[in-house]
Coordinates of N, CA and C in Angstrom, one line a residue:
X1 N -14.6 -33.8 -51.6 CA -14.6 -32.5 -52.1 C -14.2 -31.5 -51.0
X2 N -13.3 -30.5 -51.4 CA -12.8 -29.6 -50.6 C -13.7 -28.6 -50.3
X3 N -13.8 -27.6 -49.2 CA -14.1 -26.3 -49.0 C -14.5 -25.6 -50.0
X4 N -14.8 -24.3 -50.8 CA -14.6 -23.7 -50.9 C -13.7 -22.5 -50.1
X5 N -12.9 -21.4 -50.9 CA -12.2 -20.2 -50.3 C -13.1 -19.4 -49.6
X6 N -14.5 -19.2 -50.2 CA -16.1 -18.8 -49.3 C -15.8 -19.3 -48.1
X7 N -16.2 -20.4 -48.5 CA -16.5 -21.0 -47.2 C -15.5 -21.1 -46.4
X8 N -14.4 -21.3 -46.6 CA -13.3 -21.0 -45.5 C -12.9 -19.7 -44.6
X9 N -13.4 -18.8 -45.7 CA -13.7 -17.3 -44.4 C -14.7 -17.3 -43.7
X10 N -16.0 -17.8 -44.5 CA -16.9 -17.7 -43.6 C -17.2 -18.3 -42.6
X11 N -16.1 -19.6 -42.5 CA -16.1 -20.4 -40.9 C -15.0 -19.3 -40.2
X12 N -14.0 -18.7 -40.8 CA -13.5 -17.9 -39.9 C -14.1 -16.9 -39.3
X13 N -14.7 -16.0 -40.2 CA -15.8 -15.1 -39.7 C -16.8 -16.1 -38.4
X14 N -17.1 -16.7 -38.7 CA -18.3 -17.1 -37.4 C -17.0 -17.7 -36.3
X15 N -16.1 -18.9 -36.5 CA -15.2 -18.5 -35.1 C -15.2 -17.1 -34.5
X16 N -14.3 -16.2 -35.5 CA -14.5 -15.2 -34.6 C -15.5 -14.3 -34.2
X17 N -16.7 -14.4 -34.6 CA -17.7 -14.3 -34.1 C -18.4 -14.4 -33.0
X18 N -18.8 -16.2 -32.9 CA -18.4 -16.8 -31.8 C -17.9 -17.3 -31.1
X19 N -16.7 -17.0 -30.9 CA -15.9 -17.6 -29.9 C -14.7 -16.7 -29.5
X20 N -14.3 -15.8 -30.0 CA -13.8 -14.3 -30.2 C -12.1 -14.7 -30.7
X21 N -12.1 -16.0 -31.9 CA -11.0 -16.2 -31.7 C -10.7 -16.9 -33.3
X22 N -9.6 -17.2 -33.5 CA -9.5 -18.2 -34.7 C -9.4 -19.5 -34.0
X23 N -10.3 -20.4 -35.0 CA -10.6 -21.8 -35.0 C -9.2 -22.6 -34.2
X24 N -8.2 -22.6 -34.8 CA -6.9 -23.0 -34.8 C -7.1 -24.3 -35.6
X25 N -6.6 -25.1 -36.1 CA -6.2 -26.5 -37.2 C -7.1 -27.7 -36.5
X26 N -7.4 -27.5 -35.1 CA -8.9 -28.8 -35.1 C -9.8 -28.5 -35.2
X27 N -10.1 -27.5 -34.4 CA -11.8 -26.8 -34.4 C -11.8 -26.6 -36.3
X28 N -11.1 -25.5 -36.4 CA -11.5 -25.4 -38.1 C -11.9 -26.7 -39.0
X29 N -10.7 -28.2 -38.9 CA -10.9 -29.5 -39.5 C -12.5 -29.3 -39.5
X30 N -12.6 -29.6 -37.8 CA -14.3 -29.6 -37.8 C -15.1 -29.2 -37.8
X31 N -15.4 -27.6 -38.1 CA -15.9 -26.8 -39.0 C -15.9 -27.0 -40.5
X32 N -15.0 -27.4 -41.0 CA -14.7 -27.6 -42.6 C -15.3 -28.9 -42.4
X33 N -15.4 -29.6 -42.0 CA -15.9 -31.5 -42.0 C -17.7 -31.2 -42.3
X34 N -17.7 -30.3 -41.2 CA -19.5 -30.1 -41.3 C -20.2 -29.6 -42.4
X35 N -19.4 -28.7 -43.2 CA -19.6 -27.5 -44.1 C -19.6 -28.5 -45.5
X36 N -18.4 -29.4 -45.4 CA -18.2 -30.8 -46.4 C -19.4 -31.2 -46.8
X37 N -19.6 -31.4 -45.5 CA -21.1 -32.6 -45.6 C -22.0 -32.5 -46.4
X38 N -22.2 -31.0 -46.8 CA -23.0 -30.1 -47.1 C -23.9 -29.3 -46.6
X39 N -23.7 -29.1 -44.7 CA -24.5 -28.2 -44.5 C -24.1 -26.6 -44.6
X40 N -24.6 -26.1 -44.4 CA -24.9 -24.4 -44.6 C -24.1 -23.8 -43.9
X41 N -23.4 -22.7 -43.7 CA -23.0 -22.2 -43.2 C -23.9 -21.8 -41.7
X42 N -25.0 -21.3 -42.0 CA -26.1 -20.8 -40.5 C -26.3 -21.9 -40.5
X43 N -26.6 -23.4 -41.0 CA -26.5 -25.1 -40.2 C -25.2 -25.6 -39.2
X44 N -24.0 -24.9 -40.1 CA -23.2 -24.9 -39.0 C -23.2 -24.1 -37.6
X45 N -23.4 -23.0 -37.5 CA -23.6 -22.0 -36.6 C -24.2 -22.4 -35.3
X46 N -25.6 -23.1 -36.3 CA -26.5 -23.9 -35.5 C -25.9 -24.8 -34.8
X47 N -25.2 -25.9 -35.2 CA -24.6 -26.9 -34.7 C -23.5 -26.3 -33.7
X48 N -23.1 -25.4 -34.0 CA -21.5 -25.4 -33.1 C -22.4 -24.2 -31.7
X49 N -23.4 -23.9 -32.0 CA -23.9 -23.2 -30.4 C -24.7 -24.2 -29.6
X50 N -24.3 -25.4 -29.8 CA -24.8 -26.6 -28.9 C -23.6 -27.4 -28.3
X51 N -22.7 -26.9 -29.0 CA -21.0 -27.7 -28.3 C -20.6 -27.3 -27.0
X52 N -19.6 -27.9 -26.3 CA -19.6 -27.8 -25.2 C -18.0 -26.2 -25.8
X53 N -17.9 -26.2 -26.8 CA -16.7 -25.2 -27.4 C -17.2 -23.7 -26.8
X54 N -18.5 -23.8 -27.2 CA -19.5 -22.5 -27.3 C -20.1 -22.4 -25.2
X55 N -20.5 -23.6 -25.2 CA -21.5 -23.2 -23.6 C -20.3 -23.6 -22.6
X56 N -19.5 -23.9 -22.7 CA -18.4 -24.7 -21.4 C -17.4 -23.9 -22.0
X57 N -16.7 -23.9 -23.0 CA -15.2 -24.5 -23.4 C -14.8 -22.8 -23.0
X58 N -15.4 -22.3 -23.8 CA -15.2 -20.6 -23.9 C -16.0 -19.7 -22.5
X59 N -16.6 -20.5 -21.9 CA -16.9 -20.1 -20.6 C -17.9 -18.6 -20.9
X60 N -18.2 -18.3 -22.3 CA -19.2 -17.1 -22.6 C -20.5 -17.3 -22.0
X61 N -21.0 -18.1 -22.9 CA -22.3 -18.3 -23.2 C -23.1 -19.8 -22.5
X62 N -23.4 -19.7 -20.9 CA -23.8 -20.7 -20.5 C -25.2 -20.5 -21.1
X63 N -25.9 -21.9 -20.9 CA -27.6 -22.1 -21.7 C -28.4 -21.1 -20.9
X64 N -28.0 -20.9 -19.6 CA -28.9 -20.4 -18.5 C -29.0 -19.4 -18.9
X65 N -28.5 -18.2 -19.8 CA -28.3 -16.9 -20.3 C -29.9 -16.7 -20.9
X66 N -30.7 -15.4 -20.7 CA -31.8 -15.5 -21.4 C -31.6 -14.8 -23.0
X67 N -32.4 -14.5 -23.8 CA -31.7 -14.4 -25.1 C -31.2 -13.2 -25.0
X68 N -31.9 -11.7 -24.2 CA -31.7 -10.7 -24.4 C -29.8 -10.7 -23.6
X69 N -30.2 -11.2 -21.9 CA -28.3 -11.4 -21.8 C -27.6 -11.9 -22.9
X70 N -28.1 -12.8 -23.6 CA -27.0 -13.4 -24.1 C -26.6 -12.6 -25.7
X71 N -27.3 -11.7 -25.9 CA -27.5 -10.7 -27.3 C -26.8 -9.9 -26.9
X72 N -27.1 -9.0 -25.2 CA -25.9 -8.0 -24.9 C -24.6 -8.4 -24.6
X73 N -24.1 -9.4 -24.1 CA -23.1 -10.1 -24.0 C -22.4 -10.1 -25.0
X74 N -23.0 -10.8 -26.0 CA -22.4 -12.0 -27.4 C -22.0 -10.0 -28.1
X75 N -22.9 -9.4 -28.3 CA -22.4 -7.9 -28.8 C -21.5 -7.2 -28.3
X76 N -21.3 -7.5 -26.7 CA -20.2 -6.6 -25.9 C -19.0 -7.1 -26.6
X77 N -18.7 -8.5 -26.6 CA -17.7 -9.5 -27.0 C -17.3 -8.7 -28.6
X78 N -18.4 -8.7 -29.0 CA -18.3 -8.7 -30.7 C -17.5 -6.7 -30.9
X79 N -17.9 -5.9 -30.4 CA -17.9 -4.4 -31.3 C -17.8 -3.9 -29.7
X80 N -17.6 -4.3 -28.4 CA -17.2 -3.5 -27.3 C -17.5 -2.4 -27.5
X81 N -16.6 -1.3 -26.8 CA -16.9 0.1 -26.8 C -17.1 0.9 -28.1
X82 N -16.8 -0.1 -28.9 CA -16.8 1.1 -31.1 C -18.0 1.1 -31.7
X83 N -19.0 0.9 -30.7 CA -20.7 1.0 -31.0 C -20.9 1.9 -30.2
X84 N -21.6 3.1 -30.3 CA -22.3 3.8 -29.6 C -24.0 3.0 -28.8
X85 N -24.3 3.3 -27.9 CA -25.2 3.2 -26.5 C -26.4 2.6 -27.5
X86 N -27.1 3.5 -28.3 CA -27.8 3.3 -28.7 C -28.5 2.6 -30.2
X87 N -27.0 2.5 -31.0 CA -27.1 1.2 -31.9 C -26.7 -0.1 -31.1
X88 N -26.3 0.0 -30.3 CA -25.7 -1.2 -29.4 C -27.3 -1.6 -29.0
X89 N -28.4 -1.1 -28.3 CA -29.5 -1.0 -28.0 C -30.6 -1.7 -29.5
X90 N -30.0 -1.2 -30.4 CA -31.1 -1.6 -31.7 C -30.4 -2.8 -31.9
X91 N -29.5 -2.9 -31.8 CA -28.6 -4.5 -32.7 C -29.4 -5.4 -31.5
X92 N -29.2 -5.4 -30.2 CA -28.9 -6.3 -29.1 C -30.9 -6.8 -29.6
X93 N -31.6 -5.4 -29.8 CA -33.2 -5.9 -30.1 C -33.4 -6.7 -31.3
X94 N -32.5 -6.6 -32.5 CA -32.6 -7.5 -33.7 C -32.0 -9.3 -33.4
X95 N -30.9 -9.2 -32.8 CA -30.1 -10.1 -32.3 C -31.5 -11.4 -31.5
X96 N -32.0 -10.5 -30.7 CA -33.0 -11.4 -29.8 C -34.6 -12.1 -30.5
X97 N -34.5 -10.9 -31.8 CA -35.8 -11.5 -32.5 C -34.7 -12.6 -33.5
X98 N -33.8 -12.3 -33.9 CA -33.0 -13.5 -34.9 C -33.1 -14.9 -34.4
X99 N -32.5 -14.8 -32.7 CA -32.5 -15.9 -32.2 C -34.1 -16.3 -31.9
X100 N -35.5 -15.8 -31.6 CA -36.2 -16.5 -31.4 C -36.6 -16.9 -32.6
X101 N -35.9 -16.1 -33.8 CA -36.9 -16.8 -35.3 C -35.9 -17.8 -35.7
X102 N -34.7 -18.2 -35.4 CA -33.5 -19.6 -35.8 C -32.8 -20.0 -34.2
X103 N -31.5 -19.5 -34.4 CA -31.1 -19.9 -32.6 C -30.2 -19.6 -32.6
X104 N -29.2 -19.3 -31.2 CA -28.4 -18.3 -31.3 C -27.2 -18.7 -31.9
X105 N -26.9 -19.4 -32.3 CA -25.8 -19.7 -33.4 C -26.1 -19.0 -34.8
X106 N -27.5 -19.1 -35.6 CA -27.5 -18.8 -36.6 C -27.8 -16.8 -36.6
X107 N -27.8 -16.0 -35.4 CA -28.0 -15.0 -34.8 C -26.5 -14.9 -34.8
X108 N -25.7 -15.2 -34.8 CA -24.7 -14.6 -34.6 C -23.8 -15.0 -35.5
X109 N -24.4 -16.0 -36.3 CA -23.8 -15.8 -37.7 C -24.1 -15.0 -38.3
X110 N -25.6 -14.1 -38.9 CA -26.2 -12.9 -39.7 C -25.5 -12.3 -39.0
X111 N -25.2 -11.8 -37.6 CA -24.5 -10.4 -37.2 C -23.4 -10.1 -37.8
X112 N -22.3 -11.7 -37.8 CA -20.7 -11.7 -38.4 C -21.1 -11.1 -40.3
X113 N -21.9 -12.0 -40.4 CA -22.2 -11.9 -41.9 C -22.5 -10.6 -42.3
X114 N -23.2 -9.5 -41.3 CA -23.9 -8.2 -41.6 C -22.2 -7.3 -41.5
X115 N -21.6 -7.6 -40.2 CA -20.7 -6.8 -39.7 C -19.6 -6.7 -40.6
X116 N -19.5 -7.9 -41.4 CA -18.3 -8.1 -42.3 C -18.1 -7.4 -43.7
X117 N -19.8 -7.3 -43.5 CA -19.9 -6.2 -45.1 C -19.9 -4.8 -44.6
X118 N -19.9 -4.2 -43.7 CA -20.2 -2.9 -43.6 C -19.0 -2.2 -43.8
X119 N -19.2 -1.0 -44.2 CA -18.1 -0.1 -45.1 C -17.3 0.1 -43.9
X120 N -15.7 0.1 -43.6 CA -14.8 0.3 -42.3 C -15.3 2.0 -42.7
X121 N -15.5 2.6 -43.6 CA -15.9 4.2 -43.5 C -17.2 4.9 -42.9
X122 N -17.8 3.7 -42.4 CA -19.2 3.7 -42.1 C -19.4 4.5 -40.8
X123 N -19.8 5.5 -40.4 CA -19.5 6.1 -39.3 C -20.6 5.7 -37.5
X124 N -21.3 4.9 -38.2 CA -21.7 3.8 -37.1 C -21.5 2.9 -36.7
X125 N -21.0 1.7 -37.5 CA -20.3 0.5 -37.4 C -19.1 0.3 -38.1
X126 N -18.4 1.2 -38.7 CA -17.4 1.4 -39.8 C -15.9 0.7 -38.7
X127 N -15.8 1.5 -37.1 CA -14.5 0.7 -36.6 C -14.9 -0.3 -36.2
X128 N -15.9 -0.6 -36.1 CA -16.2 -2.3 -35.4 C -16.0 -3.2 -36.3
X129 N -16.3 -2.8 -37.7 CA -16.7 -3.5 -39.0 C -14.7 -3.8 -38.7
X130 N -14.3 -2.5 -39.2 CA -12.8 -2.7 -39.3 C -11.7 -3.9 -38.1
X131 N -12.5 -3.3 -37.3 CA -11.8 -4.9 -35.8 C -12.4 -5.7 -36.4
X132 N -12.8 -6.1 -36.8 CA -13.7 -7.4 -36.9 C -13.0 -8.4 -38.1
X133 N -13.0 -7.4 -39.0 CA -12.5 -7.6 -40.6 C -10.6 -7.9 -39.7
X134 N -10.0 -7.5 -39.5 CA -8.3 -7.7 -38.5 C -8.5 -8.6 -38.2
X135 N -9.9 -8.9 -36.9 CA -9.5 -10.4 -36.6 C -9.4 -11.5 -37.2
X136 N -10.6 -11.4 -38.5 CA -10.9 -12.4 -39.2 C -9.1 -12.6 -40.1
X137 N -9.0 -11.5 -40.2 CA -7.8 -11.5 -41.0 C -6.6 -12.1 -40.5
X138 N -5.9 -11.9 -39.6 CA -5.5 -12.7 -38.1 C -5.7 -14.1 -37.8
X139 N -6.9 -14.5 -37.6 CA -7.9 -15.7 -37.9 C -7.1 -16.5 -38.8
X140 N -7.2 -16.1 -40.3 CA -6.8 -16.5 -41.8 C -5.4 -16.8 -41.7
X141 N -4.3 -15.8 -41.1 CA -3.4 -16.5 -41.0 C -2.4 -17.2 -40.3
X142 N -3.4 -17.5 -39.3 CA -3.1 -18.6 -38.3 C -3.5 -20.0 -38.1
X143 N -4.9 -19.9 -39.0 CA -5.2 -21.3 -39.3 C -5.1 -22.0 -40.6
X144 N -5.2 -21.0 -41.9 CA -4.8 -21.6 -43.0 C -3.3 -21.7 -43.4

């Protein structure tokens, strides 16, 4: 059984999420292999922030990072300067309770997942939503 078209953005969404990039034709296979199997989307998440893709490959996110670094970081990466100081401040505090209630893979899947719905007219997260929504877009047509 194939993918669904869901589920093929939503592995694109979480690449570029975490990893600030599109999958490209292996990483995606094995993203789509896992998603096959039938786990979850946030099971995958889970699984791919234990790869060496996530703590080595991409040189982001070493283990040593404590959650709150690794929420300001993983955020800087995600919406840079198109967040103001102080939603940047509330996200980075929700980000650090997500990861201690699942783990930082599935934390930064809810973020892609939150950020991808938000209105690009939205005047707090509206141009981050919008970069975000390009890359994924971008993403789409370079790996499918």
């Amino acid at each position: 059984m194939a993918i669904t078209p869901e589920q093929a953005t939503q592995i694109l969404q979480l690449s570029v999420a975490m990893f600030d990039a599109a999958p490209g034709v292996v990483l995606g296979e094995q993203m789509a292999s896992i998603v096959n199997s039938g786990k979850s989307i946030e099971e995958l998440a889970a699984i791919m922030d234990d790869t060496t893709y996530f703590t080595e490959g991409m040189g982001y996110y070493p283990n040593l990072m404590t959650d709150q670094q690794f929420a300001e970081k993983f955020l800087d990466t995600l919406v840079g300067d198109l967040v103001s100081a102080d939603n940047k401040a509330w996200v980075v505090d929700e980000l650090v309770n997500w990861i201690q209630a699942s783990s930082r893979g599935e934390a930064i899947w809810y973020a892609a997942e939150i950020l991808a719905s938000v209105p690009e007219s939205d005047p707090n997260f509206g141009a981050a939503a919008a970069q975000f929504n390009n890359k994924v877009e971008v993403a789409t047509y370079y790996t499918l």
